[in-house]
CSV table of C-alpha atoms and ligand atoms in Angstrom, one decimal:
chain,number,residue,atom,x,y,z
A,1,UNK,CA,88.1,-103.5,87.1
A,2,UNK,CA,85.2,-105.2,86.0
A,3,UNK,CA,84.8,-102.9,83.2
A,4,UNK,CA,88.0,-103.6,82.0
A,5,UNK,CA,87.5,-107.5,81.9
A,6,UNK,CA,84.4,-107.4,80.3
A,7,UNK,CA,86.2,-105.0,77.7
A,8,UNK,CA,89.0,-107.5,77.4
A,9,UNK,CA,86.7,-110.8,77.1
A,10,UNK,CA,84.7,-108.7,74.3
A,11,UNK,CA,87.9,-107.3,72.5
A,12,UNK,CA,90.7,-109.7,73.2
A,13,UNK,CA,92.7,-106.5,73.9
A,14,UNK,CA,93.4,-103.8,76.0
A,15,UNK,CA,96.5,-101.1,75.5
A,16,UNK,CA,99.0,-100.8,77.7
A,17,UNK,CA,98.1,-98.8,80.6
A,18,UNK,CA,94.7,-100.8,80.8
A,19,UNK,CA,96.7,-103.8,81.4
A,20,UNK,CA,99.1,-102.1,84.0
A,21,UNK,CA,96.3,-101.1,85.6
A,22,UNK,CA,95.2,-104.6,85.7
A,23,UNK,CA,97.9,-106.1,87.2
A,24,UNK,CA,98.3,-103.6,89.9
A,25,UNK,CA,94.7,-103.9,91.2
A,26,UNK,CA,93.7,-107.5,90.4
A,27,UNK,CA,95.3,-109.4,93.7
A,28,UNK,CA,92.1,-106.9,95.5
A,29,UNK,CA,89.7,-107.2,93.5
A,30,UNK,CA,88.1,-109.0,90.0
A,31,UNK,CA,90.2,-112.1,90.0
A,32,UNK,CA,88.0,-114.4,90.5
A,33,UNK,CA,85.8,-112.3,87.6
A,34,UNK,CA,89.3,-112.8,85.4
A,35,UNK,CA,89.4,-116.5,85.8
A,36,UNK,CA,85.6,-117.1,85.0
A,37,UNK,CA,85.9,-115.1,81.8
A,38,UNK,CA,89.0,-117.1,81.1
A,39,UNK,CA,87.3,-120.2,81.6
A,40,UNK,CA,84.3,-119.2,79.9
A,41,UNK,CA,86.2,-117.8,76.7
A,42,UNK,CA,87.8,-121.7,76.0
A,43,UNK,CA,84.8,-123.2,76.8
A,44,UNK,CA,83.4,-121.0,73.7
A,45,UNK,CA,86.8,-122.1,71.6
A,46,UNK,CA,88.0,-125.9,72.7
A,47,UNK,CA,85.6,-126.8,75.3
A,48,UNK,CA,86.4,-128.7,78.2
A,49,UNK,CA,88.8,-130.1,76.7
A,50,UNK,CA,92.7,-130.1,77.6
A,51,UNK,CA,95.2,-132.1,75.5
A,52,UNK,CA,97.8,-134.3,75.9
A,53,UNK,CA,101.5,-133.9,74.0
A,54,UNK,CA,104.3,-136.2,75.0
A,55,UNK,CA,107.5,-134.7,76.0
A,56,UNK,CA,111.0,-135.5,74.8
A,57,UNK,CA,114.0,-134.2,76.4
A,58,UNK,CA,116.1,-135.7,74.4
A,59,UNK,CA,119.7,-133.3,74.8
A,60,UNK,CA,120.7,-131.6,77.9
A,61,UNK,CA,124.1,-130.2,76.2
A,62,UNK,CA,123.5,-126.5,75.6
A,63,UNK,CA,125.6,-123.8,73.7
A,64,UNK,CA,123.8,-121.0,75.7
A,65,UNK,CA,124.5,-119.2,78.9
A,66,UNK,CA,120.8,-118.0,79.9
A,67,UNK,CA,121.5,-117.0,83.1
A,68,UNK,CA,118.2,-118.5,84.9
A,69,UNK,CA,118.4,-121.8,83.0
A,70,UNK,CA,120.1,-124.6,85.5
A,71,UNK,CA,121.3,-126.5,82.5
A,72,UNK,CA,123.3,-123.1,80.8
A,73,UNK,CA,126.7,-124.3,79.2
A,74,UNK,CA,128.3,-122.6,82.8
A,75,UNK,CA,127.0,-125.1,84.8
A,76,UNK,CA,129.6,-127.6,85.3
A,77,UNK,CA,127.5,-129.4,87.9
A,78,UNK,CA,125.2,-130.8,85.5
A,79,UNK,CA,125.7,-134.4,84.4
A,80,UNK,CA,125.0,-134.2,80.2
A,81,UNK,CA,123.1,-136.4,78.5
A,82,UNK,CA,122.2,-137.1,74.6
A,83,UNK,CA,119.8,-139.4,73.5
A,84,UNK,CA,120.6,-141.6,71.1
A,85,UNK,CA,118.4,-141.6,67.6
A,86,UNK,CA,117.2,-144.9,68.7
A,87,UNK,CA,116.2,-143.8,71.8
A,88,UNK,CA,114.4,-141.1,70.8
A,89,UNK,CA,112.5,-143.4,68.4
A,90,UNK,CA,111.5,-146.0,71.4
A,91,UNK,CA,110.2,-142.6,73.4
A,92,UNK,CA,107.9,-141.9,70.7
A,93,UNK,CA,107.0,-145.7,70.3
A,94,UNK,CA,106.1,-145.8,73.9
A,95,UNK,CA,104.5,-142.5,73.3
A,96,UNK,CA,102.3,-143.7,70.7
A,97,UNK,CA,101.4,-146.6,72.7
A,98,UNK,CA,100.3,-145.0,75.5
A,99,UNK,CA,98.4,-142.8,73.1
A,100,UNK,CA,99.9,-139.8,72.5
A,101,UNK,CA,99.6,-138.0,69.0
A,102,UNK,CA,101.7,-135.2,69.7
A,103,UNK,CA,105.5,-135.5,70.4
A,104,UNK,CA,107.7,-132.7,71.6
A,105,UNK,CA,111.3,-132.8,71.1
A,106,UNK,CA,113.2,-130.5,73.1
A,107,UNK,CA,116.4,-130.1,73.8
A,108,UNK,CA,119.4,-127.5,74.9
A,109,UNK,CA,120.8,-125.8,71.8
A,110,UNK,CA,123.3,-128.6,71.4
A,111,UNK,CA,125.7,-128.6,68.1
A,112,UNK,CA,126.3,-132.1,67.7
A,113,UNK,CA,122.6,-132.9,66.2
A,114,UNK,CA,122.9,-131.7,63.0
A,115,UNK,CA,120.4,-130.6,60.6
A,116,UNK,CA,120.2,-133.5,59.1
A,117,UNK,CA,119.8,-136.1,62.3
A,118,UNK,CA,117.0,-133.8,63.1
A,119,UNK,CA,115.9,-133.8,60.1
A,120,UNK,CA,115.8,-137.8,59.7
A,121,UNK,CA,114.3,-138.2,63.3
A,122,UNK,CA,111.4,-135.9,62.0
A,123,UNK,CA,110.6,-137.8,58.8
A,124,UNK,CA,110.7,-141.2,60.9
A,125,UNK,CA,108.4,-140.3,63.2
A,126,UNK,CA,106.4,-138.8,60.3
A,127,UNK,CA,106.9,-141.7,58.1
A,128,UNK,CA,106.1,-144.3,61.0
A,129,UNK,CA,102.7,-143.0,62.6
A,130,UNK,CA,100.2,-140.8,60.1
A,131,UNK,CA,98.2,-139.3,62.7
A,132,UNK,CA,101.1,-137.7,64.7
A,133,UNK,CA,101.9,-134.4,64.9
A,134,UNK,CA,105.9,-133.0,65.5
A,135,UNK,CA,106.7,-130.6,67.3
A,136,UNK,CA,110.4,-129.0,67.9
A,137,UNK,CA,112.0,-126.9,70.8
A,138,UNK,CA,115.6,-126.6,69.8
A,139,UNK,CA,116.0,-123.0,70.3
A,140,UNK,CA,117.3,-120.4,68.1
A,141,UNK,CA,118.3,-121.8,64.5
A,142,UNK,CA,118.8,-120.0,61.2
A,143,UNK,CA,116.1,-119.9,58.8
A,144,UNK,CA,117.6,-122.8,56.0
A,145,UNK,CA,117.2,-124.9,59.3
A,146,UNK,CA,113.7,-124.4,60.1
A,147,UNK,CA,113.1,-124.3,56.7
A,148,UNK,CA,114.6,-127.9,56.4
A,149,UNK,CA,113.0,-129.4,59.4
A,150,UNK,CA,109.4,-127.3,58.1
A,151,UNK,CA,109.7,-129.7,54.5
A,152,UNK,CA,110.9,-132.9,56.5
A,153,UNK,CA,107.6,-132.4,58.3
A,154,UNK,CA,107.9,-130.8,61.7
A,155,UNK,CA,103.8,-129.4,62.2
A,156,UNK,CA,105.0,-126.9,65.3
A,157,UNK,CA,108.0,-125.4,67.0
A,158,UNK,CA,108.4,-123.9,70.4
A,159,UNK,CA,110.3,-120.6,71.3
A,160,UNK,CA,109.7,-119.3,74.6
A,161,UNK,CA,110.3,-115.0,74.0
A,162,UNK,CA,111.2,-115.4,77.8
A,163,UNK,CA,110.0,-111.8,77.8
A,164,UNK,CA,109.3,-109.1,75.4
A,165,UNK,CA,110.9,-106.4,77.6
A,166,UNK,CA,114.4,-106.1,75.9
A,167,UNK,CA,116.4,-105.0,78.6
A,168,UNK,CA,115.2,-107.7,80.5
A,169,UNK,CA,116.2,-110.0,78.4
A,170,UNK,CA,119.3,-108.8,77.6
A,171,UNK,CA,119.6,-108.5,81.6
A,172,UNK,CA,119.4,-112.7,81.9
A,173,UNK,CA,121.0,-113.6,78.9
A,174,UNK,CA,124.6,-113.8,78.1
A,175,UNK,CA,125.3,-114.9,74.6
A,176,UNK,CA,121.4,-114.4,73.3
A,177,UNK,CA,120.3,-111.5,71.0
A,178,UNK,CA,116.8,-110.5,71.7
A,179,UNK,CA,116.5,-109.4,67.9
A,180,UNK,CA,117.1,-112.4,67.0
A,181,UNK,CA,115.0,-114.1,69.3
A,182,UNK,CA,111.8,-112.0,68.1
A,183,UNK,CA,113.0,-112.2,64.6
A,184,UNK,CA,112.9,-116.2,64.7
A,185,UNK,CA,109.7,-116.5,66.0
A,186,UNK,CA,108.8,-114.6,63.0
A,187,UNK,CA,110.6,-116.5,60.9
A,188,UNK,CA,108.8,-119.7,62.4
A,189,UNK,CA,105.8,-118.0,61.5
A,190,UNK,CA,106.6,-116.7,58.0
A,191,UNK,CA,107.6,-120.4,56.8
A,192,UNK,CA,104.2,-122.1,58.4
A,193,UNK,CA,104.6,-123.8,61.8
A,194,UNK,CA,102.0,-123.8,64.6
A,195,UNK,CA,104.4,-121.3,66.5
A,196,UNK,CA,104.7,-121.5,70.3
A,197,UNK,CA,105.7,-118.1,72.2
A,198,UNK,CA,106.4,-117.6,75.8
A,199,UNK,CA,107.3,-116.4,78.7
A,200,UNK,CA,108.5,-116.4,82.6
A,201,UNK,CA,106.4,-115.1,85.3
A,202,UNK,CA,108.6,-113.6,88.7
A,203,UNK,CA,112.1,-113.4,86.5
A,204,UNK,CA,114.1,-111.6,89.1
A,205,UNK,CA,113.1,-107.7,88.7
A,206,UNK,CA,110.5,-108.5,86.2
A,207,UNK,CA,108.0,-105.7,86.5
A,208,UNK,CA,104.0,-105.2,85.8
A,209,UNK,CA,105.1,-103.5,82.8
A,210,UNK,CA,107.3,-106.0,81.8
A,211,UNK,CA,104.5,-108.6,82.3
A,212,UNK,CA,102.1,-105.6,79.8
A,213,UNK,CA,104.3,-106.0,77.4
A,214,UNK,CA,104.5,-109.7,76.9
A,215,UNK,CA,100.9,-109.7,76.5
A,216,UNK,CA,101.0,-106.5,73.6
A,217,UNK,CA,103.9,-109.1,72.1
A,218,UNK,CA,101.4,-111.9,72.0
A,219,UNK,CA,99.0,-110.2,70.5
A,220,UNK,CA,101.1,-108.8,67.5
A,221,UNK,CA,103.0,-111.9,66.8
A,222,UNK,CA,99.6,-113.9,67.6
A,223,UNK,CA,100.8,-117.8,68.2
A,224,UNK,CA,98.9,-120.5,68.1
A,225,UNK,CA,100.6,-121.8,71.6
A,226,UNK,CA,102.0,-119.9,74.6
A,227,UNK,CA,103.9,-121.2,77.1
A,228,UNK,CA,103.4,-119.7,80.6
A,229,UNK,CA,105.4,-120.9,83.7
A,230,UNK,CA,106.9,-119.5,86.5
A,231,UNK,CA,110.5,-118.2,87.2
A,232,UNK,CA,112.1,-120.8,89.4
A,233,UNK,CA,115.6,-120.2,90.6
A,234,UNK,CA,117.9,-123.4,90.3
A,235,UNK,CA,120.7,-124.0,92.6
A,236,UNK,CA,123.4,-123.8,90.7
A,237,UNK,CA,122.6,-120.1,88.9
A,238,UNK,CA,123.1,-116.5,89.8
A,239,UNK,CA,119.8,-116.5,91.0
A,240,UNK,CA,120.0,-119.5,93.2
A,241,UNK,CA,118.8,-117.0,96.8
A,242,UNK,CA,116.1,-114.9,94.8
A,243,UNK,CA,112.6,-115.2,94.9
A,244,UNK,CA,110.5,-117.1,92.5
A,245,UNK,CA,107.2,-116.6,90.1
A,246,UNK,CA,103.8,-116.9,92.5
A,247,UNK,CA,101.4,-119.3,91.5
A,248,UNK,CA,98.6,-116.5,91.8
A,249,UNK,CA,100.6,-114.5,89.2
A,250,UNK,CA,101.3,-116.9,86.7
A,251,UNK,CA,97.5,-118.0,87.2
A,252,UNK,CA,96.7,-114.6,86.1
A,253,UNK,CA,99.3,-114.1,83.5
A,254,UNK,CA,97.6,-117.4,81.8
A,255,UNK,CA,94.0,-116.0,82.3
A,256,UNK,CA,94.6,-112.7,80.6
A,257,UNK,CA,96.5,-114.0,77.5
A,258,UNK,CA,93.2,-116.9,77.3
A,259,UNK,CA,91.6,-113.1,77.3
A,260,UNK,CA,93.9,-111.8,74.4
A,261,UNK,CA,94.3,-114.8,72.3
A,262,UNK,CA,91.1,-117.2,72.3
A,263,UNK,CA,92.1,-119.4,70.1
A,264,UNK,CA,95.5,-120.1,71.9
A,265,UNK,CA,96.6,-123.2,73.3
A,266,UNK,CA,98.4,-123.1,76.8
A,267,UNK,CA,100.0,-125.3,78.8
A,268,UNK,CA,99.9,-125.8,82.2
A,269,UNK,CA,103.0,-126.3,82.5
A,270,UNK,CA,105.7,-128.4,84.6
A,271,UNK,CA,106.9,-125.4,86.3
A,272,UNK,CA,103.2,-124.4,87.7
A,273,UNK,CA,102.8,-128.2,88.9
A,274,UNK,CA,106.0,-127.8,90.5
A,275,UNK,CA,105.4,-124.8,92.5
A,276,UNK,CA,102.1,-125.7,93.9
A,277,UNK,CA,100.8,-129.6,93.9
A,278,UNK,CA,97.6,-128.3,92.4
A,279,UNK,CA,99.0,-125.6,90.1
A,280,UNK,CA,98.1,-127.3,86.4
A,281,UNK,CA,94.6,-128.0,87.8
A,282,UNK,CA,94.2,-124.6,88.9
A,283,UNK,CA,96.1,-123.3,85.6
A,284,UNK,CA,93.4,-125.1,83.4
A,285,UNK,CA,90.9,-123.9,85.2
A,286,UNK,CA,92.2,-120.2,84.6
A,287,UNK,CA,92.0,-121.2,80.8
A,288,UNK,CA,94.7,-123.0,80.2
A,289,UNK,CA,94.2,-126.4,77.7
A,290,UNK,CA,97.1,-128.5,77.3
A,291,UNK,CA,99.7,-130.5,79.2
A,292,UNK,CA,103.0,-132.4,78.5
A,293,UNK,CA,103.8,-135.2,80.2
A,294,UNK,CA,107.2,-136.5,79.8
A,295,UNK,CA,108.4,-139.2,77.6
A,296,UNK,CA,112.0,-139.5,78.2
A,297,UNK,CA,113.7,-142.5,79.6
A,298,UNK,CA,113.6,-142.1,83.9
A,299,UNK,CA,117.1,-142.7,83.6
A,300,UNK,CA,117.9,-139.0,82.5
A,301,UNK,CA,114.9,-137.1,83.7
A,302,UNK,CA,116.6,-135.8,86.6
A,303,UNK,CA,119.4,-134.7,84.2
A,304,UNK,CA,117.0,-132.2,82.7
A,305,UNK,CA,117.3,-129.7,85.7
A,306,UNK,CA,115.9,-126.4,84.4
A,307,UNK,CA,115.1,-125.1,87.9
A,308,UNK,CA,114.7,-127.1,91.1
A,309,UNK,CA,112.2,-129.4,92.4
A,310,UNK,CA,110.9,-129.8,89.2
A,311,UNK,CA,108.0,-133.0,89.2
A,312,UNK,CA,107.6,-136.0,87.8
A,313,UNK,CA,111.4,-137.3,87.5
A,314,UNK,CA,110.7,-140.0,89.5
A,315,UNK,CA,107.7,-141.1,87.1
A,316,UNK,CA,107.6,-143.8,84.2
A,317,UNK,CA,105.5,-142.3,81.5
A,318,UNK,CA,102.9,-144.6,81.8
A,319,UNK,CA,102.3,-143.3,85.6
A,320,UNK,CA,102.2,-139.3,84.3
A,321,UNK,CA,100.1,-140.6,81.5
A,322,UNK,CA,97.6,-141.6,83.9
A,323,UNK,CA,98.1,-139.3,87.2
A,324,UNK,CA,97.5,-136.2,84.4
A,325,UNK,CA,94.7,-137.6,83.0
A,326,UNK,CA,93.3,-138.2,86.9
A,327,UNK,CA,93.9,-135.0,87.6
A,328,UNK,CA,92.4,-133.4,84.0
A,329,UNK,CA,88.9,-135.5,84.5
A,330,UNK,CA,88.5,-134.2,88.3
A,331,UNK,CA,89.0,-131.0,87.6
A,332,UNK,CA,85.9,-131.3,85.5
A,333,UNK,CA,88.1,-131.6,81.8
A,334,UNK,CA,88.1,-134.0,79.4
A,335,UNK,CA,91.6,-135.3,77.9
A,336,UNK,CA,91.7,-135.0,74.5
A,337,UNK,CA,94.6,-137.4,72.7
A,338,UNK,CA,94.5,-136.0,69.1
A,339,UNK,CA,97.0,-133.9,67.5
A,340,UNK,CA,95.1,-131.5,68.7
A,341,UNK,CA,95.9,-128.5,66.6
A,342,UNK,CA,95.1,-125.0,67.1
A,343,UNK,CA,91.5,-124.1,65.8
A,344,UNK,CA,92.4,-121.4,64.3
A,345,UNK,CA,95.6,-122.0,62.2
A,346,UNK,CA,93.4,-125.3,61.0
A,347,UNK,CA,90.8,-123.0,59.8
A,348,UNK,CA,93.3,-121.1,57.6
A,349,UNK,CA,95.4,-124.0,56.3
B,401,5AD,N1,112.5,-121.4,85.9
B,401,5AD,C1,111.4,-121.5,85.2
B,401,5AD,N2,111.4,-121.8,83.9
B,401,5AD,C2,112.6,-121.9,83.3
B,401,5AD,N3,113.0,-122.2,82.0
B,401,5AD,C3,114.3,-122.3,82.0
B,401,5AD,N4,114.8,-122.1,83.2
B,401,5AD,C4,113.8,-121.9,84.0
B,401,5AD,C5,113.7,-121.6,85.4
B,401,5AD,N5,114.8,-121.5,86.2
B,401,5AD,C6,112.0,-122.2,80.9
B,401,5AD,C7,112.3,-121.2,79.9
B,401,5AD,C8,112.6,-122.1,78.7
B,401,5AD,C9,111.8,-123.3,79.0
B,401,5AD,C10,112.2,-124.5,78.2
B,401,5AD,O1,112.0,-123.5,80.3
B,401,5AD,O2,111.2,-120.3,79.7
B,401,5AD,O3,112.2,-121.5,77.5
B,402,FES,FE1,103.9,-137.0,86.2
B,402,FES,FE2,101.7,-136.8,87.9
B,402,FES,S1,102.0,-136.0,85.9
B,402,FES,S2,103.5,-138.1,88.1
């Protein structure tokens, strides 16, 4: 086992097998090994430090029937929301404020923003504050539309894969390709973004090979951000009764891709927090580097409802401004509130 980290901290890859075997042996033995390597391989790439982006969830309409997802076009439970363009605006005005210099707007795959609102929220946030940096989660697009939000001046766009095993996906998906999944995070890619890839940890059947394979994804498609959380069911989805992703093996999911891309940035995300009350702490401290409080008006947090008991609903963005940076600086991190781009992609651009 400790063979194969060491291999893995010195190569930033294993194959296949090497990484099944990984996964079936690590609970036993080398895991703390795993998460001191981790730590030690961003320590050697960003430091100690973890940044901050701000979070707006600015639609909760959504054309898409992803079957784990609590607010999937089926659910008829969910109260919809849309945020206004001048509400969106005041988020990232209070964002700014509170010092954020990354904004994240995020939203269901919902029709009625069209190119060109999306495009004219980008270029007034762009236009208003020089040192900010955009970044989009709007799903699956075609190309002229990430091309058009690329030249309005969008830095970074978010695309969870979900996971790279295809008949997984196609498994918890209803009206989603997996083709066309991959083939847009290429196409992110190709046209220049800072591209965010990702996946679930504990989907329901979700295998160690499964889990091999995201990481051999990751490594081809190298993104400058992953996003890493666990599968938690919500109560109004198919998979309402089943079991959801641990905290130990999303921990260990995060530590191995800090292993296979150094220069990544990861969030510890929501979903971790929400499963354990120390998961981001004990997410960073497996490697991870970034967090994303949220931004959106209190009035509709709770509307978001991607899986249940998710954190922070209750909180102005003021109050996760500071509990997250409480919880970052004893841990033993440093908040970082600059754009924060990824080292790498800087280097080459
Ligand atoms: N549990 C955990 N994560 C979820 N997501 C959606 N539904 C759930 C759930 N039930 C994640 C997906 C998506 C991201 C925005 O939230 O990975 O890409
Ligand atoms: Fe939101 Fe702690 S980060 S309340």
């Amino acid at each position: 086992m400790k063979n194969l980290i060491d291999k893995l901290y010195k190569n930033n890859y294993l194959d296949f097998d090497e990484i099944v075997y990984i996964l079936n042996h690590i609970e036993n033995q080398g895991k703390d090994y795993l998460i001191e390597k981790a730590h030690e391989t961003r320590m050697k790439t960003y430091g100690n430090k973890v940044y901050m982006r701000g979070l707006i969830e600015f639609s909760n309409y959504c054309t898409k029937g992803c079957k784990y997802c609590g607010i999937n076009s089926f659910n008829k439970n969910v109260e919809r929301y849309r945020l206004s363009l001048e509400e969106i605006q005041e988020c990232s005005e209070l964002g700014y404020s509170l010092g954020y210099r990354t904004f994240v707007l995020q939203g269901g795959e919902d029709n009625y923003y069209s190119d060109d609102m999306i495009v004219e929220i980008i270029k007034e946030i762009k236009n208003k504050y020089k040192d900010v940096a955009v970044t989009l989660s709007l799903g699956e697009k075609p190309y002229e539309s990430y091309e058009k939000y690329y030249n309005a001046g969008a830095d970074r766009y978010l695309l969870r894969h979900e996971t790279a095993s295809k008949e997984l996906f196609e498994k918890i998906h209803i009206n989603t390709d997996y083709n066309n999944r991959i083939e847009s995070l290429w196409n992110l890619k190709k046209i220049g973004y800072q591209v965010g890839a990702g996946f679930m940890v504990g989907i329901p059947t979700q295998t160690k090979e499964d889990l091999a394979k995201d990481l051999l994804f990751l490594k081809e498609l190298d993104p400058e951000m992953v996003g890493i959380g666990p599968f938690i069911p919500h109560k109004d989805t198919i998979y309402k009764n089943q079991q959801g992703g641990t905290l130990e093996d999303t921990i260990t999911m995060i530590a191995l891709t800090r292993l296979f891309l150094p220069h990544g940035l990861l969030p510890a995300t929501t979903a971790l927090g929400t499963i354990d009350p120390l998961g981001r702490e004990k997410g960073i401290k497996a490697g991870a580097n970034v967090v994303m409080p949220n931004l959106s008006p209190t009035t509709v947090r709770e509307k978001y409802s991607l899986y249940n008991g998710k954190i922070c609903t209750g909180d102005e963005a003021a109050e996760c401004r500071n509990c997250i940076e409480k919880r970052i600086v004893s841990s033993g991190f440093s908040i970082d509130m600059s754009r924060g781009d990824n080292i790498k992609w800087r280097q080459n651009n």
